[in-house]
Amino acid sequence: MNCEDIRESLLTDYPDGQLTAEREEDINQHLSACVQCRKFSDAVCRSLVEPFKGAKKISLPQDKVWRNITQRIKEEQAPAHLSNPFVEMILRAREAITIIKPAFALLAITVITLIAMGYFNTRNPEVADISGSSESDAQYIRYVADELSVNQSDDTVDYGTDIENYFL
């Protein structure tokens, strides 16, 4: 045990008698050996314990204490009842809107983006006339494929190395 642990116990459980007998014996042994901790213990007794020696002890059942605490918490959390039902309805609607703000914002951004894409794509003539350009692209691809198949045969392919010629 070090002095820091002893001082913490002297401030918390030791004056109240809430320590185990073993822990209290360890603290008493340390206080008999350590002058600084003994002075600290005397200061704690003078300032924290002695002023309350004559105070009357009140013992309440723990369940009653906890019941009172939970009741006070519930009272603090309970909203004040409003006399106007219209105001209550507006407050409930406001709470519902507050919950769905992020989802509504994402939906609005998506809708605006889709509308903008549709508008700008139809305003651009190259993008708007997709059907005509796709037909000409298909004709060009057919032409290139035909030329490659006519001009290339397995016999005319030359890779240029002896090992490739041997295996092919």
GROMACS .gro file of C-alpha atoms in nm:
model
  168
    1MET     CA    1   0.000   0.000   0.000
    2ASN     CA    2   0.126   0.342  -0.086
    3CYS     CA    3   0.044   0.677   0.069
    4GLU     CA    4  -0.186   0.777  -0.217
    5ASP     CA    5  -0.413   0.473  -0.159
    6ILE     CA    6  -0.416   0.538   0.215
    7ARG     CA    7  -0.508   0.905   0.170
    8GLU     CA    8  -0.789   0.815  -0.068
    9SER     CA    9  -0.930   0.571   0.189
   10LEU     CA   10  -0.891   0.832   0.464
   11LEU     CA   11  -1.106   1.072   0.262
   12THR     CA   12  -1.377   0.824   0.168
   13ASP     CA   13  -1.452   0.506   0.359
   14TYR     CA   14  -1.229   0.522   0.670
   15PRO     CA   15  -1.411   0.806   0.852
   16ASP     CA   16  -1.748   0.641   0.786
   17GLY     CA   17  -1.638   0.300   0.911
   18GLN     CA   18  -1.723   0.139   0.578
   19LEU     CA   19  -1.394  -0.053   0.539
   20THR     CA   20  -1.338  -0.422   0.597
   21ALA     CA   21  -1.153  -0.513   0.915
   22GLU     CA   22  -0.849  -0.623   0.715
   23ARG     CA   23  -0.831  -0.297   0.518
   24GLU     CA   24  -0.879  -0.092   0.836
   25GLU     CA   25  -0.595  -0.282   1.005
   26ASP     CA   26  -0.368  -0.215   0.704
   27ILE     CA   27  -0.447   0.157   0.723
   28ASN     CA   28  -0.382   0.168   1.099
   29GLN     CA   29  -0.045  -0.005   1.051
   30HIS     CA   30   0.047   0.242   0.777
   31LEU     CA   31  -0.059   0.538   0.993
   32SER     CA   32   0.161   0.415   1.279
   33ALA     CA   33   0.462   0.401   1.045
   34CYS     CA   34   0.405   0.706   0.818
   35VAL     CA   35   0.417   1.051   0.978
   36GLN     CA   36   0.283   1.236   0.672
   37CYS     CA   37  -0.025   1.013   0.643
   38ARG     CA   38  -0.088   1.043   1.019
   39LYS     CA   39  -0.084   1.425   0.988
   40PHE     CA   40  -0.319   1.396   0.689
   41SER     CA   41  -0.551   1.170   0.892
   42ASP     CA   42  -0.557   1.421   1.179
   43ALA     CA   43  -0.640   1.705   0.935
   44VAL     CA   44  -0.921   1.498   0.782
   45CYS     CA   45  -1.066   1.425   1.126
   46ARG     CA   46  -1.053   1.793   1.228
   47SER     CA   47  -1.209   1.927   0.908
   48LEU     CA   48  -1.444   1.652   0.790
   49VAL     CA   49  -1.540   1.431   1.082
   50GLU     CA   50  -1.549   1.643   1.401
   51PRO     CA   51  -1.794   1.908   1.271
   52PHE     CA   52  -2.054   1.635   1.218
   53LYS     CA   53  -2.003   1.431   1.537
   54GLY     CA   54  -2.311   1.575   1.705
   55ALA     CA   55  -2.531   1.539   1.397
   56LYS     CA   56  -2.825   1.306   1.424
   57LYS     CA   57  -2.802   1.003   1.198
   58ILE     CA   58  -3.098   0.936   0.976
   59SER     CA   59  -3.144   0.589   0.841
   60LEU     CA   60  -3.385   0.538   0.558
   61PRO     CA   61  -3.459   0.214   0.384
   62GLN     CA   62  -3.271   0.202   0.055
   63ASP     CA   63  -3.575   0.112  -0.149
   64LYS     CA   64  -3.752   0.427  -0.028
   65VAL     CA   65  -3.451   0.640  -0.121
   66TRP     CA   66  -3.432   0.490  -0.471
   67ARG     CA   67  -3.807   0.527  -0.517
   68ASN     CA   68  -3.781   0.898  -0.432
   69ILE     CA   69  -3.488   0.942  -0.671
   70THR     CA   70  -3.663   0.772  -0.961
   71GLN     CA   71  -3.983   0.967  -0.893
   72ARG     CA   72  -3.794   1.298  -0.907
   73ILE     CA   73  -3.620   1.197  -1.229
   74LYS     CA   74  -3.953   1.108  -1.389
   75GLU     CA   75  -4.101   1.438  -1.276
   76GLU     CA   76  -3.813   1.630  -1.430
   77GLN     CA   77  -3.839   1.438  -1.756
   78ALA     CA   78  -4.216   1.467  -1.784
   79PRO     CA   79  -4.315   1.751  -2.018
   80ALA     CA   80  -4.534   2.025  -1.881
   81HIS     CA   81  -4.892   1.971  -1.992
   82LEU     CA   82  -5.009   2.235  -2.231
   83SER     CA   83  -5.363   2.353  -2.217
   84ASN     CA   84  -5.388   2.416  -2.591
   85PRO     CA   85  -5.429   2.098  -2.802
   86PHE     CA   86  -5.334   2.287  -3.119
   87VAL     CA   87  -4.993   2.374  -2.969
   88GLU     CA   88  -4.945   2.012  -2.861
   89MET     CA   89  -5.021   1.894  -3.215
   90ILE     CA   90  -4.768   2.137  -3.362
   91LEU     CA   91  -4.502   2.025  -3.114
   92ARG     CA   92  -4.564   1.657  -3.197
   93ALA     CA   93  -4.539   1.731  -3.569
   94ARG     CA   94  -4.220   1.926  -3.512
   95GLU     CA   95  -4.065   1.633  -3.323
   96ALA     CA   96  -4.160   1.395  -3.606
   97ILE     CA   97  -4.004   1.625  -3.864
   98THR     CA   98  -3.689   1.656  -3.655
   99ILE     CA   99  -3.649   1.279  -3.660
  100ILE     CA  100  -3.676   1.243  -4.039
  101LYS     CA  101  -3.473   1.548  -4.145
  102PRO     CA  102  -3.168   1.352  -4.272
  103ALA     CA  103  -3.382   1.111  -4.473
  104PHE     CA  104  -3.584   1.396  -4.622
  105ALA     CA  105  -3.268   1.586  -4.715
  106LEU     CA  106  -3.121   1.281  -4.889
  107LEU     CA  107  -3.445   1.223  -5.079
  108ALA     CA  108  -3.459   1.588  -5.188
  109ILE     CA  109  -3.099   1.583  -5.312
  110THR     CA  110  -3.162   1.262  -5.508
  111VAL     CA  111  -3.478   1.396  -5.673
  112ILE     CA  112  -3.313   1.726  -5.766
  113THR     CA  113  -3.012   1.542  -5.911
  114LEU     CA  114  -3.232   1.313  -6.123
  115ILE     CA  115  -3.439   1.605  -6.253
  116ALA     CA  116  -3.124   1.803  -6.337
  117MET     CA  117  -2.968   1.506  -6.518
  118GLY     CA  118  -3.282   1.455  -6.725
  119TYR     CA  119  -3.309   1.823  -6.810
  120PHE     CA  120  -2.946   1.872  -6.912
  121ASN     CA  121  -2.926   1.544  -7.105
  122THR     CA  122  -3.221   1.642  -7.325
  123ARG     CA  123  -3.078   1.991  -7.382
  124ASN     CA  124  -2.752   1.848  -7.521
  125PRO     CA  125  -2.820   1.741  -7.884
  126GLU     CA  126  -2.542   1.481  -7.890
  127VAL     CA  127  -2.681   1.307  -7.584
  128ALA     CA  128  -3.046   1.355  -7.678
  129ASP     CA  129  -3.007   1.183  -8.018
  130ILE     CA  130  -2.889   0.850  -7.884
  131SER     CA  131  -3.082   0.632  -8.128
  132GLY     CA  132  -2.918   0.778  -8.442
  133SER     CA  133  -2.565   0.762  -8.308
  134SER     CA  134  -2.603   0.409  -8.180
  135GLU     CA  135  -2.707   0.285  -8.525
  136SER     CA  136  -2.404   0.444  -8.692
  137ASP     CA  137  -2.180   0.306  -8.417
  138ALA     CA  138  -2.317  -0.042  -8.473
  139GLN     CA  139  -2.255  -0.015  -8.849
  140TYR     CA  140  -1.895   0.096  -8.788
  141ILE     CA  141  -1.831  -0.194  -8.549
  142ARG     CA  142  -1.971  -0.443  -8.804
  143TYR     CA  143  -1.746  -0.296  -9.075
  144VAL     CA  144  -1.433  -0.322  -8.856
  145ALA     CA  145  -1.517  -0.679  -8.756
  146ASP     CA  146  -1.569  -0.783  -9.121
  147GLU     CA  147  -1.240  -0.625  -9.229
  148LEU     CA  148  -1.052  -0.803  -8.953
  149SER     CA  149  -1.202  -1.140  -9.037
  150VAL     CA  150  -1.132  -1.101  -9.412
  151ASN     CA  151  -0.774  -0.977  -9.376
  152GLN     CA  152  -0.667  -1.216  -9.105
  153SER     CA  153  -0.642  -1.588  -9.127
  154ASP     CA  154  -0.447  -1.834  -8.920
  155ASP     CA  155  -0.191  -1.883  -9.201
  156THR     CA  156  -0.095  -1.518  -9.237
  157VAL     CA  157  -0.032  -1.452  -8.870
  158ASP     CA  158   0.341  -1.426  -8.808
  159TYR     CA  159   0.469  -1.370  -8.458
  160GLY     CA  160   0.831  -1.342  -8.566
  161THR     CA  161   1.006  -1.590  -8.335
  162ASP     CA  162   1.108  -1.948  -8.404
  163ILE     CA  163   0.956  -2.087  -8.086
  164GLU     CA  164   0.619  -1.928  -8.164
  165ASN     CA  165   0.631  -2.066  -8.516
  166TYR     CA  166   0.722  -2.410  -8.381
  167PHE     CA  167   0.425  -2.424  -8.143
  168LEU     CA  168   0.179  -2.256  -8.379
   0.00000   0.00000   0.00000
